[in-house]
Short mmCIF file of C-alpha atoms in Angstrom, two decimals:
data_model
loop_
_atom_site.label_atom_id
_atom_site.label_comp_id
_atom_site.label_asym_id
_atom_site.label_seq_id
_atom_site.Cartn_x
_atom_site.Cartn_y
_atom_site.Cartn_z
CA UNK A 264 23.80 48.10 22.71
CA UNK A 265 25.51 44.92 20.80
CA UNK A 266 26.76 45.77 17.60
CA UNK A 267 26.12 42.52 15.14
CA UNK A 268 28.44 41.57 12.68
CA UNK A 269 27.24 39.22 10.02
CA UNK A 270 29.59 36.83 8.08
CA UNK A 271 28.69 35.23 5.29
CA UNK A 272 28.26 31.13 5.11
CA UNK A 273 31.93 29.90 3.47
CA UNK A 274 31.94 26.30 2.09
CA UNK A 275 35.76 25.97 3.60
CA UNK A 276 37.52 27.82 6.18
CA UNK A 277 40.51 28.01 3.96
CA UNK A 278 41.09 27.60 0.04
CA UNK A 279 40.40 24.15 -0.58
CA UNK A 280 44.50 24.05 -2.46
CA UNK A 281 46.12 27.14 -1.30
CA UNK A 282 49.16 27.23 -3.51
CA UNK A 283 52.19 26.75 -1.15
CA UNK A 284 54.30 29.99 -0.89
CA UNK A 285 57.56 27.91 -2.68
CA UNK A 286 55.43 27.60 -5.76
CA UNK A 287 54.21 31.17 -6.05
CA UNK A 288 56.10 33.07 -8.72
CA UNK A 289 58.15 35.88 -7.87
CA UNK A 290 57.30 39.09 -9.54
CA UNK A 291 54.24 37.66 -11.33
CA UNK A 292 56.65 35.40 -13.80
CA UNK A 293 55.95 31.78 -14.15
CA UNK A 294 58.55 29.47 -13.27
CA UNK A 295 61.32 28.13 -15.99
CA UNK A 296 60.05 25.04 -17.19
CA UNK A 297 61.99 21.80 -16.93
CA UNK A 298 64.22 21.36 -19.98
CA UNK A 299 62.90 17.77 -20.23
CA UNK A 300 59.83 16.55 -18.87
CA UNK A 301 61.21 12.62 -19.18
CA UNK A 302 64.40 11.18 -18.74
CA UNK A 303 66.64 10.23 -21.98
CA UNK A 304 66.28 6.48 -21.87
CA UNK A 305 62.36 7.18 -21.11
CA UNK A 306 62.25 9.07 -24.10
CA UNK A 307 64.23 6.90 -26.28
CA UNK A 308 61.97 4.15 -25.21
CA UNK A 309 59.02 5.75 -26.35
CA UNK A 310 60.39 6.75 -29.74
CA UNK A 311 61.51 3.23 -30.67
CA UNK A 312 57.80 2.33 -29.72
CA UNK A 313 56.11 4.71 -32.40
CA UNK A 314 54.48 3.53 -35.59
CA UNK A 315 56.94 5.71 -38.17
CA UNK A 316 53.28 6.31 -40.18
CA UNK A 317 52.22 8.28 -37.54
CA UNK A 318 55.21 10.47 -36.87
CA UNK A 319 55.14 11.25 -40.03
CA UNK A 320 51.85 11.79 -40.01
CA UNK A 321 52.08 14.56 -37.33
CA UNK A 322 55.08 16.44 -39.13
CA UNK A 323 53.13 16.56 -42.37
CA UNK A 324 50.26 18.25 -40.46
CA UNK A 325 52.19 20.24 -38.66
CA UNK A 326 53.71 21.52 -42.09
CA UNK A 327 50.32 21.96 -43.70
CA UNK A 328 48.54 23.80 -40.20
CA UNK A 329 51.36 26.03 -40.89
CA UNK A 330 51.15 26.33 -44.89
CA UNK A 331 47.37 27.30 -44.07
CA UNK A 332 48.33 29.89 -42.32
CA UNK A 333 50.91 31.41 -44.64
CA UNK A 334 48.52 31.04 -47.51
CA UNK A 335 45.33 32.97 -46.07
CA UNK A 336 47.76 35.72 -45.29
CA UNK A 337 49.29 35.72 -49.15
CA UNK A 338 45.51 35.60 -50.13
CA UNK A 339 44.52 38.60 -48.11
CA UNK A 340 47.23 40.80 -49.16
CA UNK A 341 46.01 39.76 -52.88
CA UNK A 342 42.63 40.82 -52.39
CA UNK A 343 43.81 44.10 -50.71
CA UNK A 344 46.30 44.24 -54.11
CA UNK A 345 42.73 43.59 -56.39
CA UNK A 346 40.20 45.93 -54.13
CA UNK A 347 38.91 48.26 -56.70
CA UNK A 348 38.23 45.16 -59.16
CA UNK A 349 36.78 42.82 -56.60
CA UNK A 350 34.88 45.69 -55.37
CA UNK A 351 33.57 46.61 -58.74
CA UNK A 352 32.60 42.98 -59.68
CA UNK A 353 30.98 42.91 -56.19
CA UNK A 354 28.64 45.67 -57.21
CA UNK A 355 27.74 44.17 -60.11
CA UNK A 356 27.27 41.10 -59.00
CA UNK A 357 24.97 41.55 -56.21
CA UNK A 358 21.08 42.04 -56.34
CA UNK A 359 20.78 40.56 -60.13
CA UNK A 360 19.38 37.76 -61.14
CA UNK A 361 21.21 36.68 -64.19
CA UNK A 362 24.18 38.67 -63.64
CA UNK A 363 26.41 35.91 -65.37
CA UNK A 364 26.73 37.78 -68.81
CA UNK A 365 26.08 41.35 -67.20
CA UNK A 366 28.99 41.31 -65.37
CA UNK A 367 31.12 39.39 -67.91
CA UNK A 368 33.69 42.28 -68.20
CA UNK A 369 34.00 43.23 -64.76
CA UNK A 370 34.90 39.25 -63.94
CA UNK A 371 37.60 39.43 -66.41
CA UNK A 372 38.79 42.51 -65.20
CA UNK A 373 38.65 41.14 -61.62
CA UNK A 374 40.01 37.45 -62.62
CA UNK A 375 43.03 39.31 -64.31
CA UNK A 376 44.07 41.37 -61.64
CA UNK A 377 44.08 38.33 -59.41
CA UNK A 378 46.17 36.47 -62.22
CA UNK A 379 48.62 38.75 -62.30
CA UNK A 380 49.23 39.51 -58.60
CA UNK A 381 49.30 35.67 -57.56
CA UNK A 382 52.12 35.08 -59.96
CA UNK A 383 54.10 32.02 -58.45
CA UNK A 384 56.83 33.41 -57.90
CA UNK A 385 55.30 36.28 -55.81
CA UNK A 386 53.58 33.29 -54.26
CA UNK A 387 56.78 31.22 -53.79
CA UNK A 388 58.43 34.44 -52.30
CA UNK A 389 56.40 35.44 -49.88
CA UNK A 390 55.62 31.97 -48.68
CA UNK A 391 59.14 31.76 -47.66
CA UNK A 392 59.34 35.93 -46.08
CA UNK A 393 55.94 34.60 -44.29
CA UNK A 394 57.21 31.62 -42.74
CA UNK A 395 60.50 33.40 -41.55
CA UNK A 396 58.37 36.38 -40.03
CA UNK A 397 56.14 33.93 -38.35
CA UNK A 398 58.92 31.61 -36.73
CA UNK A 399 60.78 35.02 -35.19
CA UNK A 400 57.28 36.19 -34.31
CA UNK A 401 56.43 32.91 -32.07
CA UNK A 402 53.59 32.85 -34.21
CA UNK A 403 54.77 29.89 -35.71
CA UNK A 404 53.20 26.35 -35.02
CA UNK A 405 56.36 23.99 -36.68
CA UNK A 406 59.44 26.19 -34.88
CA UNK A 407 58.53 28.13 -31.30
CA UNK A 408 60.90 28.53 -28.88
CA UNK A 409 58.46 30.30 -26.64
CA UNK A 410 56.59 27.64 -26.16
CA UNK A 411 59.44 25.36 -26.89
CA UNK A 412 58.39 23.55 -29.63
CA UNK A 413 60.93 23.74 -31.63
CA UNK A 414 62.04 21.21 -34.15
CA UNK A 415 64.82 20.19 -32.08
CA UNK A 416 62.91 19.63 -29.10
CA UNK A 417 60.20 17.83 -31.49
CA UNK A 418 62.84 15.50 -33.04
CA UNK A 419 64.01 14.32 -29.77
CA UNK A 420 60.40 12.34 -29.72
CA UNK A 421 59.44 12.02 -33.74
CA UNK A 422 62.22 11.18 -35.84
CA UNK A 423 59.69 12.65 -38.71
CA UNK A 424 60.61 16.11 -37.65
#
């Protein structure tokens, strides 16, 4: 009695791109990247060939991708600071029709709790405490040196930065 075996169709008898064994990383690290991908006269070239509007363009978004940031996370530690009120207003506020003038007092109360906990100097503070955490985080999209963006890398291609 034969025994049958059964394989099943394959498209290609090996990987279509194996990944040669030289390129595999050891110990499941990827390699170190290259410190520059271009050569220095290649890259000075290409600097002295960018429109100055547009590298300054880029910083200034950069700067404001990043200011984004910083602010949503000084607004949600506000509104963790105003809870109660917020909440209150909240419950108020919801299933009324003219709730305007109903909920008058709970508004104020809610408006000046968020008054004074965005003074701007707590603002101004903790913009700059923000910023620092997020740049020795890596979480930061202007200065990363684990993705190597940092603004000395970037300035060796915008002169904006």
């Amino acid at each position: 009695s034969a025994s049958l075996s059964f394989e099943a169709p394959t498209m290609f008898s090996t990987p279509p791109f194996p990944r040669p064994q030289d390129e595999q990383p050891a110990g499941g690290q990827a390699p170190e990247p290259k410190e520059l991908p271009l050569d220095a006269e290649t890259i000075e070239k290409n600097r002295n060939a960018r429109i100055p509007y547009l590298e300054a363009r880029e910083a200034v978004e950069l700067e404001q991708k990043e200011l984004k940031a910083v602010k949503e996370k000084i607004g949600e530690e506000i509104r963790e600071v105003c809870r109660p009120e917020i909440d209150e207003y909240v419950d108020c506020i919801v299933g009324r029709i003219f709730s305007v003038m109903q909920c008058k007092r709970q508004a104020l109360v809610m408006r000046r709790c968020l008054i004074k906990a965005e003074s701007p100097e707590y603002v101004q503070k903790r913009t700059v405490e923000i910023l620092q955490e997020r740049e020795a985080s890596g979480a930061s999209v202007v200065n990363n040196a684990a993705k190597g963006t940092t603004r000395e890398r970037r300035a060796q291609y915008n002169r904006a930065i």
